CSV table of C-alpha atoms in Angstrom, one decimal:
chain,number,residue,atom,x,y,z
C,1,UNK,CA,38.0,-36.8,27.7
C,2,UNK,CA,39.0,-34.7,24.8
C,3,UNK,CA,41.3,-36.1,22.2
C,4,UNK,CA,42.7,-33.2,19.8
C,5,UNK,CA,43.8,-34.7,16.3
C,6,UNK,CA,45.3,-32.4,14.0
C,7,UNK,CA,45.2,-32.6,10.4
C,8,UNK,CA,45.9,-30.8,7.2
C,9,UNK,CA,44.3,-32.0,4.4
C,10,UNK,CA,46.3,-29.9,1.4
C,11,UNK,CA,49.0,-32.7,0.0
C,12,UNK,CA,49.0,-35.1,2.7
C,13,UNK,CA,51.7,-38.0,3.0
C,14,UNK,CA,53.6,-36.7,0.6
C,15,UNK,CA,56.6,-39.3,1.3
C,16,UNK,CA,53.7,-41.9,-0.6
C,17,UNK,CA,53.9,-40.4,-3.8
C,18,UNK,CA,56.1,-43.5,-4.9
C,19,UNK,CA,52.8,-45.7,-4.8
C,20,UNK,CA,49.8,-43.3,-4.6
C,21,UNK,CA,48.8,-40.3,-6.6
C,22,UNK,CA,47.7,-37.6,-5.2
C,23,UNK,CA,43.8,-38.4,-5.2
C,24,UNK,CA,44.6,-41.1,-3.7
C,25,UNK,CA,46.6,-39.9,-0.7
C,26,UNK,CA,43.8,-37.6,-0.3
C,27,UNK,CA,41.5,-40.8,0.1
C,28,UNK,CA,43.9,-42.8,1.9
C,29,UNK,CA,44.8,-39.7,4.7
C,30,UNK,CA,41.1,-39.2,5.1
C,31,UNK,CA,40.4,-43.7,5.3
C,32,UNK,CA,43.1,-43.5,8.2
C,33,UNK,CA,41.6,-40.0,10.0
C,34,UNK,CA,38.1,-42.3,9.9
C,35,UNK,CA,40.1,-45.2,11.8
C,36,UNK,CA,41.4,-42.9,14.4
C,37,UNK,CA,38.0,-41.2,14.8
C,38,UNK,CA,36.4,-44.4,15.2
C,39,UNK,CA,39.1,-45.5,17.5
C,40,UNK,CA,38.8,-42.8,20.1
C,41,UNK,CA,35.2,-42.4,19.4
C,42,UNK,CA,34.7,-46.4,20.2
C,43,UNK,CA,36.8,-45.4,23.4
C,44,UNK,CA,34.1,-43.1,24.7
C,45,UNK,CA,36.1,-40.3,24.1
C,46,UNK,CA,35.9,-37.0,22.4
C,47,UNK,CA,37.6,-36.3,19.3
C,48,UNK,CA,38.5,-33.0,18.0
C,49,UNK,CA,39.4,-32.3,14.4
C,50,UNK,CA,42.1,-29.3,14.6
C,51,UNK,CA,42.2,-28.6,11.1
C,52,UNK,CA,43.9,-25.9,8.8
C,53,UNK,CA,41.0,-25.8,6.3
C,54,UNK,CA,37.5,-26.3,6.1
C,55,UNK,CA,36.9,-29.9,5.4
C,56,UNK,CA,33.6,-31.5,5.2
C,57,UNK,CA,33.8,-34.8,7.5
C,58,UNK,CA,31.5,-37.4,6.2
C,59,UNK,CA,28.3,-38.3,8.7
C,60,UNK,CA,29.6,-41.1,10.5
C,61,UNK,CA,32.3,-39.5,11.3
C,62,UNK,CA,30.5,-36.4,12.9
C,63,UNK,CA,33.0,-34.8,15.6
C,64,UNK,CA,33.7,-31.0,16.4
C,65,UNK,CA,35.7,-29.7,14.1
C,66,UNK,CA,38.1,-26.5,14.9
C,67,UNK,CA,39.5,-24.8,11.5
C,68,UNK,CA,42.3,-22.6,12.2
C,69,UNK,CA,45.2,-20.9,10.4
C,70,UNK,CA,47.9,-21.7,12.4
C,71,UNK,CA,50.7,-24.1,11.7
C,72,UNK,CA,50.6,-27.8,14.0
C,73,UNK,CA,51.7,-26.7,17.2
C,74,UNK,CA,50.6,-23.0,17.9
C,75,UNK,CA,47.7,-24.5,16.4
C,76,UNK,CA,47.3,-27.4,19.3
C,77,UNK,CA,48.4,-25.4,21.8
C,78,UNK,CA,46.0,-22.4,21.4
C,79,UNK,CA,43.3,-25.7,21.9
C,80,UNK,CA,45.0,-27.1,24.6
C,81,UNK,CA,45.1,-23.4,26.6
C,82,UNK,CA,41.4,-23.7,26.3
C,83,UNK,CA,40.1,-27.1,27.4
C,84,UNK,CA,40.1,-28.8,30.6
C,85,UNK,CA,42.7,-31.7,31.5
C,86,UNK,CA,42.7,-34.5,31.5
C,87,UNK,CA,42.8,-33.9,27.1
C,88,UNK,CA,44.7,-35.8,24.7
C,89,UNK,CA,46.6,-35.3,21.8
C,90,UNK,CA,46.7,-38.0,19.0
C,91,UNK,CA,47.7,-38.2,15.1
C,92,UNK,CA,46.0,-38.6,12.3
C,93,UNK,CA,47.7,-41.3,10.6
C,94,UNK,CA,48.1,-44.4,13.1
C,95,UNK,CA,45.2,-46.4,11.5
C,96,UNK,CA,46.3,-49.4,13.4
C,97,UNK,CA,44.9,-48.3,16.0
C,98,UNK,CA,42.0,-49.4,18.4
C,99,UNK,CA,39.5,-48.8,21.1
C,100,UNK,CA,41.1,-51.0,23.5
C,101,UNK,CA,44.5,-48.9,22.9
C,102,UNK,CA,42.8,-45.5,23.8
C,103,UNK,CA,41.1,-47.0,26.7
C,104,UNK,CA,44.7,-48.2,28.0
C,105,UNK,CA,46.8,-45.1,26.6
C,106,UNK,CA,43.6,-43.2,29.0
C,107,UNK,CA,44.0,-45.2,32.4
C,108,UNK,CA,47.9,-45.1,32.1
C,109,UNK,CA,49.1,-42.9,34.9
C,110,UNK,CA,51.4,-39.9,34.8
C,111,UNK,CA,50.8,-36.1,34.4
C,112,UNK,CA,52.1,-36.5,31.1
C,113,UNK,CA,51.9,-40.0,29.2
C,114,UNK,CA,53.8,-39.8,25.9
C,115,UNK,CA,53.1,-42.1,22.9
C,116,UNK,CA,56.4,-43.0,21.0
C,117,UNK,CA,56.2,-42.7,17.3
C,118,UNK,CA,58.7,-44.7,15.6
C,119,UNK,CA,61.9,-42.4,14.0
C,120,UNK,CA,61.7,-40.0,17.1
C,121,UNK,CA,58.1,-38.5,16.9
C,122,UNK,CA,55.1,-38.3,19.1
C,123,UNK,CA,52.5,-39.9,18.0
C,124,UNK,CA,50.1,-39.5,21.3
C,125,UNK,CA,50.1,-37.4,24.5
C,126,UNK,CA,48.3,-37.8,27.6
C,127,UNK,CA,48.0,-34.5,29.4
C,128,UNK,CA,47.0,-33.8,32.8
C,129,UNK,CA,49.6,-30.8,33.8
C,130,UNK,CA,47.3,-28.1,32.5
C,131,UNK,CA,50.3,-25.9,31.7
C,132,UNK,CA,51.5,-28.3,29.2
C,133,UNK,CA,52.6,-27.4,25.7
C,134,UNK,CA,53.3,-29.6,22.7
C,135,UNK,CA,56.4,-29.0,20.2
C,136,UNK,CA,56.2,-30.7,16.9
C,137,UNK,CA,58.8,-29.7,15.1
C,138,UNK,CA,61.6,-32.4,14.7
C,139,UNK,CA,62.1,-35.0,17.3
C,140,UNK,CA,59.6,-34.0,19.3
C,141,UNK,CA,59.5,-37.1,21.6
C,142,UNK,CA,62.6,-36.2,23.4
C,143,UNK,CA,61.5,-31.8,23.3
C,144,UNK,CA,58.4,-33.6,24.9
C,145,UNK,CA,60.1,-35.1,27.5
C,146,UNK,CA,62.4,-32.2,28.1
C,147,UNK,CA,59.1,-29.5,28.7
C,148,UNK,CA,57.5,-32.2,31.2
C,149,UNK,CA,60.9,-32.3,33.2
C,150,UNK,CA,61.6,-28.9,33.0
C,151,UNK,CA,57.5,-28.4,34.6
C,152,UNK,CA,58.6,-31.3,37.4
C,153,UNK,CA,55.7,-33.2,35.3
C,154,UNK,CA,55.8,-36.8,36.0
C,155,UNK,CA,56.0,-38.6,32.6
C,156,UNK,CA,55.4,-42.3,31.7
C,157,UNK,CA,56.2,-43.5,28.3
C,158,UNK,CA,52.8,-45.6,26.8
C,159,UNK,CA,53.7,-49.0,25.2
C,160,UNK,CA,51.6,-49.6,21.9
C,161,UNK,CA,52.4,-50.9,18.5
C,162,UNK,CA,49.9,-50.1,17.3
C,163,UNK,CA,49.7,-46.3,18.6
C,164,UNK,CA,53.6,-46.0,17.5
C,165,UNK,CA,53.3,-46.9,13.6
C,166,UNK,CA,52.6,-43.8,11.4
C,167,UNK,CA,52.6,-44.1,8.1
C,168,UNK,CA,54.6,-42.1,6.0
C,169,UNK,CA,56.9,-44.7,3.5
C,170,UNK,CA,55.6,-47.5,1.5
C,171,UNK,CA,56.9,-50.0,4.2
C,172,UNK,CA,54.6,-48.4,6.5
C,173,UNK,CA,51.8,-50.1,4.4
C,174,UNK,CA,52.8,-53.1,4.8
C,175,UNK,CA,52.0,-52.8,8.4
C,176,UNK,CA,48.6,-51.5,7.7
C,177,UNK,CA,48.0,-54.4,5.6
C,178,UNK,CA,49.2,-56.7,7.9
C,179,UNK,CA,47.6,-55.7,11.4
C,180,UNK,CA,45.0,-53.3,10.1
C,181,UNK,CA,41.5,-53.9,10.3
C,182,UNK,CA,39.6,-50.8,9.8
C,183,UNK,CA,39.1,-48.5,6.3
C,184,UNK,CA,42.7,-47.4,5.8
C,185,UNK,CA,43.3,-51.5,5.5
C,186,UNK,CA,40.4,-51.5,3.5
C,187,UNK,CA,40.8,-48.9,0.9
C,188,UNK,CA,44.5,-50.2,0.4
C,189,UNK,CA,43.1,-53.6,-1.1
C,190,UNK,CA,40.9,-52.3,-2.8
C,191,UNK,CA,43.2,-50.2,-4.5
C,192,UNK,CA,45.3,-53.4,-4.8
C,193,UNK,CA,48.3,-52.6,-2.9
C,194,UNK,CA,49.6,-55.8,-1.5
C,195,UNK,CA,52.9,-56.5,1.1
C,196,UNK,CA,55.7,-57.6,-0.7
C,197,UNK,CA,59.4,-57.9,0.1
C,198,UNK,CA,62.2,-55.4,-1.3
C,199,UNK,CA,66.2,-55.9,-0.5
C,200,UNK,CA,65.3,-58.3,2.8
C,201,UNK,CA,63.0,-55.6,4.2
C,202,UNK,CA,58.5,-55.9,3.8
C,203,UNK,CA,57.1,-53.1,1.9
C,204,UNK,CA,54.1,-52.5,-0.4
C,205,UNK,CA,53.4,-52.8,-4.1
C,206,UNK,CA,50.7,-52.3,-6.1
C,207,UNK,CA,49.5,-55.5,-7.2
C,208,UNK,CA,49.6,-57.1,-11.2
H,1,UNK,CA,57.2,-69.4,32.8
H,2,UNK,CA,60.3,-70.3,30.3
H,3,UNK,CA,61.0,-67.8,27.8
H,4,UNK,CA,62.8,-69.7,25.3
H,5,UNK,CA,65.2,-66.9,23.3
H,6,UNK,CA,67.0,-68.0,20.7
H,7,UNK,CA,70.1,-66.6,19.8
H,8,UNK,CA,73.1,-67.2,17.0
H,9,UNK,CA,76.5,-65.8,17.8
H,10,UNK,CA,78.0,-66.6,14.1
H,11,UNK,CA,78.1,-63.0,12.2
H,12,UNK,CA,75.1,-61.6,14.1
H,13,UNK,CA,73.2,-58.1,12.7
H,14,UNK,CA,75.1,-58.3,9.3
H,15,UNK,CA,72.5,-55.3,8.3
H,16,UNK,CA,74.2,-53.0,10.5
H,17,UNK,CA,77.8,-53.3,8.8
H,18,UNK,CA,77.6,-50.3,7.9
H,19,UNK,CA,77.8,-48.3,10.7
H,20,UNK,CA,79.5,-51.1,13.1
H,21,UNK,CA,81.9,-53.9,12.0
H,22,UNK,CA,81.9,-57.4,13.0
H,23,UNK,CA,83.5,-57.2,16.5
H,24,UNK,CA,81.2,-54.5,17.4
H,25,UNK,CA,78.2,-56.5,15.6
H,26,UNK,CA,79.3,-59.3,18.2
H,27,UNK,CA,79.1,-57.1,21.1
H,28,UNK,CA,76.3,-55.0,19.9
H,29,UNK,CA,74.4,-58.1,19.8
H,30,UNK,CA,75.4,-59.6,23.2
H,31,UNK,CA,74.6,-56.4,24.6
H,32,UNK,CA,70.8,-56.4,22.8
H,33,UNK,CA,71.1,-60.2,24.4
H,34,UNK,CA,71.5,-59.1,27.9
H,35,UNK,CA,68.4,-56.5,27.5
H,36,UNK,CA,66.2,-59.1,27.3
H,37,UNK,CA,67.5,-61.6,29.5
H,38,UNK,CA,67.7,-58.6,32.6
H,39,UNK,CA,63.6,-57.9,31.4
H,40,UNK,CA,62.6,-61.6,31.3
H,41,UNK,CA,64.6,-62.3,34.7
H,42,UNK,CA,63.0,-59.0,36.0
H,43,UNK,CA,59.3,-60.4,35.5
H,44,UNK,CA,59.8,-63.4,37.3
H,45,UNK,CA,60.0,-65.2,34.1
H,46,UNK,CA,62.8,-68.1,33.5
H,47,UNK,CA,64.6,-67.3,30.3
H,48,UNK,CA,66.4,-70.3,27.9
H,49,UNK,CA,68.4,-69.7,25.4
H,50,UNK,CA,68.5,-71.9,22.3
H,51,UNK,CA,71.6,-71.2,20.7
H,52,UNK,CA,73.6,-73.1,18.0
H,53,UNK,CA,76.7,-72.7,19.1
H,54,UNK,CA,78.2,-73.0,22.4
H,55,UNK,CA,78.6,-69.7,23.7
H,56,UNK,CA,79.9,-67.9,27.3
H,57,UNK,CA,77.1,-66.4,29.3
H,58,UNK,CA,78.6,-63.3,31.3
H,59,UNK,CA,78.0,-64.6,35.3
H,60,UNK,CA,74.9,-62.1,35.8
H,61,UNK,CA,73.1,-63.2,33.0
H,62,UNK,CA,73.5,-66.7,34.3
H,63,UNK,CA,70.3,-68.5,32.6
H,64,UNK,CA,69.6,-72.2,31.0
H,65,UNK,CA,71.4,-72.5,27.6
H,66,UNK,CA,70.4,-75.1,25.2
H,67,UNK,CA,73.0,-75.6,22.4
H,68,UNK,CA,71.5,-77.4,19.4
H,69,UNK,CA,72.8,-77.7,15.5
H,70,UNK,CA,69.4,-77.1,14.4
H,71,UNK,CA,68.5,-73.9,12.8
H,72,UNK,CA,65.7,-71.5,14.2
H,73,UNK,CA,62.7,-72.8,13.3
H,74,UNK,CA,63.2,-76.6,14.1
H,75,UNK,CA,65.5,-75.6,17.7
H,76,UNK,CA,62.3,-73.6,18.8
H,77,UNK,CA,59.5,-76.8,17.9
H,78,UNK,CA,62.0,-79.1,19.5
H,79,UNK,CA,62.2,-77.7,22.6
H,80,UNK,CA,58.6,-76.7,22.5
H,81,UNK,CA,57.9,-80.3,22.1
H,82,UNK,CA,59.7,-80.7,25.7
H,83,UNK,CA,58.5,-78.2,27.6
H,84,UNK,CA,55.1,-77.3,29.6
H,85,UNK,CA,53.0,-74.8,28.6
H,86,UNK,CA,52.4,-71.9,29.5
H,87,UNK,CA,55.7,-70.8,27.3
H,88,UNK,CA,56.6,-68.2,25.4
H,89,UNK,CA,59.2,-67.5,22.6
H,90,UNK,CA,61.1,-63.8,22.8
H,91,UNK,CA,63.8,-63.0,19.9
H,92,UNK,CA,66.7,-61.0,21.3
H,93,UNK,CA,66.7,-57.9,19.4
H,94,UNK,CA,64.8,-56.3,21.1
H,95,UNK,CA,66.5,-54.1,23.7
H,96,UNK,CA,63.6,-51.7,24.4
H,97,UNK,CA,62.2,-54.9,26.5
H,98,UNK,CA,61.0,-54.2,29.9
H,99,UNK,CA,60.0,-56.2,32.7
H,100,UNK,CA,56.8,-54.0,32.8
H,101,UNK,CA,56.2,-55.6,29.3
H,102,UNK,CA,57.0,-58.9,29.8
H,103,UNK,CA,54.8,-58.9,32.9
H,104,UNK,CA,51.7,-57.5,30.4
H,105,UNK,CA,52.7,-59.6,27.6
H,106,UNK,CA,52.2,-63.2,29.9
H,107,UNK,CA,49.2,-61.7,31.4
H,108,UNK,CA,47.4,-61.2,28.2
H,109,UNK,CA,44.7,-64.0,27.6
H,110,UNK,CA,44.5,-66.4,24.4
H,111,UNK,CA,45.6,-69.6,23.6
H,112,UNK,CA,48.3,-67.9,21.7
H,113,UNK,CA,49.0,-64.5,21.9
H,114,UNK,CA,51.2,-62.9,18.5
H,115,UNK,CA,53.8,-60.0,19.3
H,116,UNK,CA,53.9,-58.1,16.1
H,117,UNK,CA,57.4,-57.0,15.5
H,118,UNK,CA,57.9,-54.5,12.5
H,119,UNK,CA,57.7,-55.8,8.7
H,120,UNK,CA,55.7,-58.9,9.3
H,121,UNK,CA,57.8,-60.9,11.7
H,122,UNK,CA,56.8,-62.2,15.1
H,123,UNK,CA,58.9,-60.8,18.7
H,124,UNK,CA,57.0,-63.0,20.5
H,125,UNK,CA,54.7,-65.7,20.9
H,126,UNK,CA,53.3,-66.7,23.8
H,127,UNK,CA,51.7,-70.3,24.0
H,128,UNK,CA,49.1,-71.9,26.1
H,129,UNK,CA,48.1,-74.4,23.6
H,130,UNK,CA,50.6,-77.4,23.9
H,131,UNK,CA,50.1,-78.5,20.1
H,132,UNK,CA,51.4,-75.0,18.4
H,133,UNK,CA,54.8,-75.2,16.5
H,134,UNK,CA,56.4,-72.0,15.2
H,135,UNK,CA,57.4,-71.0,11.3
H,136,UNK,CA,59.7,-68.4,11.7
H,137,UNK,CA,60.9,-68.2,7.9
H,138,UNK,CA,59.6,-64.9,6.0
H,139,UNK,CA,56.4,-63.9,7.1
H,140,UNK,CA,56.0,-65.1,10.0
H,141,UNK,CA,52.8,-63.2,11.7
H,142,UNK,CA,50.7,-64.1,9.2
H,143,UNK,CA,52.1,-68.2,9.1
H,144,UNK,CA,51.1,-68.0,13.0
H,145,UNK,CA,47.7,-66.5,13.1
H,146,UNK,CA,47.3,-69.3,10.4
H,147,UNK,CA,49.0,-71.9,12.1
H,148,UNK,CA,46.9,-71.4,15.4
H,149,UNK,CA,43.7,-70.7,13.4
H,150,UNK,CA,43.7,-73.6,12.0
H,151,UNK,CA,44.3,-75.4,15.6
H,152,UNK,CA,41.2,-73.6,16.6
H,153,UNK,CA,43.2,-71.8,19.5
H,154,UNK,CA,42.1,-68.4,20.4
H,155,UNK,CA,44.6,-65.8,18.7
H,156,UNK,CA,45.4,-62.3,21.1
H,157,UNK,CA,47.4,-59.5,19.4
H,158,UNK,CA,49.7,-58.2,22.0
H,159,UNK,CA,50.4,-54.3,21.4
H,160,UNK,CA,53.8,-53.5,22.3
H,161,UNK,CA,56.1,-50.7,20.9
H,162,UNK,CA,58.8,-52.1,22.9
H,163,UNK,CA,58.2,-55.6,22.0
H,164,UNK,CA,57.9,-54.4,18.0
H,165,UNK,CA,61.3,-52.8,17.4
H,166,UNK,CA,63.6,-55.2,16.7
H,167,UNK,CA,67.1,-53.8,15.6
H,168,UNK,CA,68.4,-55.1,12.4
H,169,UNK,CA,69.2,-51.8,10.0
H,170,UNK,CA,71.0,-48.4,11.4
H,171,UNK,CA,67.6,-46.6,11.4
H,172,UNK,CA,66.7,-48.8,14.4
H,173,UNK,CA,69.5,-48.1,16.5
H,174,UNK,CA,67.9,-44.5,16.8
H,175,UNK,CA,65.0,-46.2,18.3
H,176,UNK,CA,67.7,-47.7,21.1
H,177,UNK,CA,69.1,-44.4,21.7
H,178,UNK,CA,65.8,-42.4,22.1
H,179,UNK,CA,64.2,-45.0,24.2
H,180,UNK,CA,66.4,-47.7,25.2
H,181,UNK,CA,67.8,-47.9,29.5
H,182,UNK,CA,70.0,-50.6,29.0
H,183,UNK,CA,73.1,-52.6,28.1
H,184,UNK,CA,72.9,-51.6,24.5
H,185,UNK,CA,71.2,-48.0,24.7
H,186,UNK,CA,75.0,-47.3,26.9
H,187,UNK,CA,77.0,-49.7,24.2
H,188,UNK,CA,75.6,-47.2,21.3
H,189,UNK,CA,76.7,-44.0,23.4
H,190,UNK,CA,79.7,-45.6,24.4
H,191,UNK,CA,80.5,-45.9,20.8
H,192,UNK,CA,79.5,-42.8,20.5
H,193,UNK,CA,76.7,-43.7,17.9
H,194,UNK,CA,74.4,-40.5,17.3
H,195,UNK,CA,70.8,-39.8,16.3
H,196,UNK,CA,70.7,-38.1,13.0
H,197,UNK,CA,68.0,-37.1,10.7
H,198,UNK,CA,69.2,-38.5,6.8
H,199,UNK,CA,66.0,-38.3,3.9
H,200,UNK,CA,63.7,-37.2,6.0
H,201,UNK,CA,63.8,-40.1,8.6
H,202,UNK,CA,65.4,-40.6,11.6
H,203,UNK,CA,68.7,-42.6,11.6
H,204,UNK,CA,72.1,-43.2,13.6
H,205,UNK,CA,75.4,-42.6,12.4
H,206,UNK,CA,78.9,-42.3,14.1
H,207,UNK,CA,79.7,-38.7,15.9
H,208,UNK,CA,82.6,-36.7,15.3
């Protein structure tokens, strides 16, 4: 199975500026695109880099690699009109996840399976309607839910933690820190970020 | 299998006073309450709730009630030190619960199996091992991959979205009301308590 995973390298995770400078959210996007690639790749499934520029992906990470102008979702879907179901669509920035979540997000049943991301989003889509379309913009879980219905899709909602946290805040590191295990977790010590607690809530800080 | 859930009635959710004052804290909370009890009684599974006050049950959600004066951590090792394992510990926050989820959480292997919920804290714990104890002050994923480490038990993370979001700020009632079935999902609307977008993130406020 194909798994399409968009990304746009030009300023990514903006909302991290707080902690990271800008070199270093380039690094840091491209650590957590490596954990999702190895993810699905572990999974023995296919990933597909839909990208908006030419990026060079480093050799272990070697995976076909579909440069295109367009914007996230005419961008997916003009993919998605052209491979066979069953296909996939998953983000780039959910570096908790692992091989054993793809394998279950892939045997769960439905003709559309949709992957909660946390504040409304979708952060994973099972497809096997091959008229499907996707719809990013804002709240996309419940537009999501609404295009599958409105098709007489049947939809099943996929239960993962660790496919649901994106990371977009400082918080959101902590989580990495906390549960990750691949790169992303990786390059975040080694930058010295650590989990720390702010106004009774976990978050990150960089480290003395 | 018991599902001990404990639960304190005295000013519960004070996070959320600023979008629902105490009474409806109270019944905001009961109604998260009854979530979890309807998805543990759904999987077969016996729930007890430890609570430290003496508190009404509403007939249907008829269940064992343990009152002790003992705070969190210590209720929880004292009845653990009572009880056979297999047991498991659920807070009750978590409205998204489902039976489908309970029923994968206790079939998940390990001597202990950790339910991550989000900013470092543990939803649930489910124990094989009769020696574990819990440590539920700040932290408390890390303090029980320790604790059982150091017990040599075997150590399962259990991936669960619905399992993770625990409801304690206003941006996590959105969660309920994109995703939640249940008593507290139809409490929110009933309030007529919105989705809204606020910064950039997804939050709820009051509807006009």
């Amino acid at each position: 199975m194909r798994v399409l995973i968009p990304y746009s390298p030009a300023n990514p995770k903006s909302r991290l500026g707080a902690i990271l400078d800008p070199s270093e959210r380039h690094s840091f996007a491209r650590a957590m695109l490596a954990d999702v690639l190895a993810a699905v790749r572990s999974a023995d499934a296919e990933p597909v880099l839909v990208t908006d520029a030419a990026i060079r992906v480093p050799t272990d990470d070697e995976c076909t690699v579909i440069v295109t102008e367009q914007s996230l979702t005419p961008a997916v879907n003009t993919v998605l009109a052209t491979v066979e179901v069953p296909v996939a669509v998953i983000v780039a920035d959910v570096p908790l996840l692992t091989a054993s979540t793809v394998r279950r997000f892939r045997s769960t049943p439905g003709d559309i399976v949709l992957a909660p991301g946390l504040g409304g989003g979708t952060n994973g889509i099972l497809i096997r309607d091959p008229g499907f379309r996707v719809d990013y913009h804002g709240g996309s879980f419940r537009k999501h839910r609404t295009i599958a219905e409105q098709r007489d899709a049947t939809v099943r909602v996929f239960d993962s933690f660790r496919l649901s946290v994106d990371i977009d805040e400082p918080p959101d590191l902590a989580e990495v820190l906390l549960h990750g295990t691949g790169r992303a977790a990786e390059w975040l010590r080694q930058a010295g970020i650590e989990v720390a607690m702010a106004a009774g809530r976990t978050t990150a800080v960089r480290g003395d």
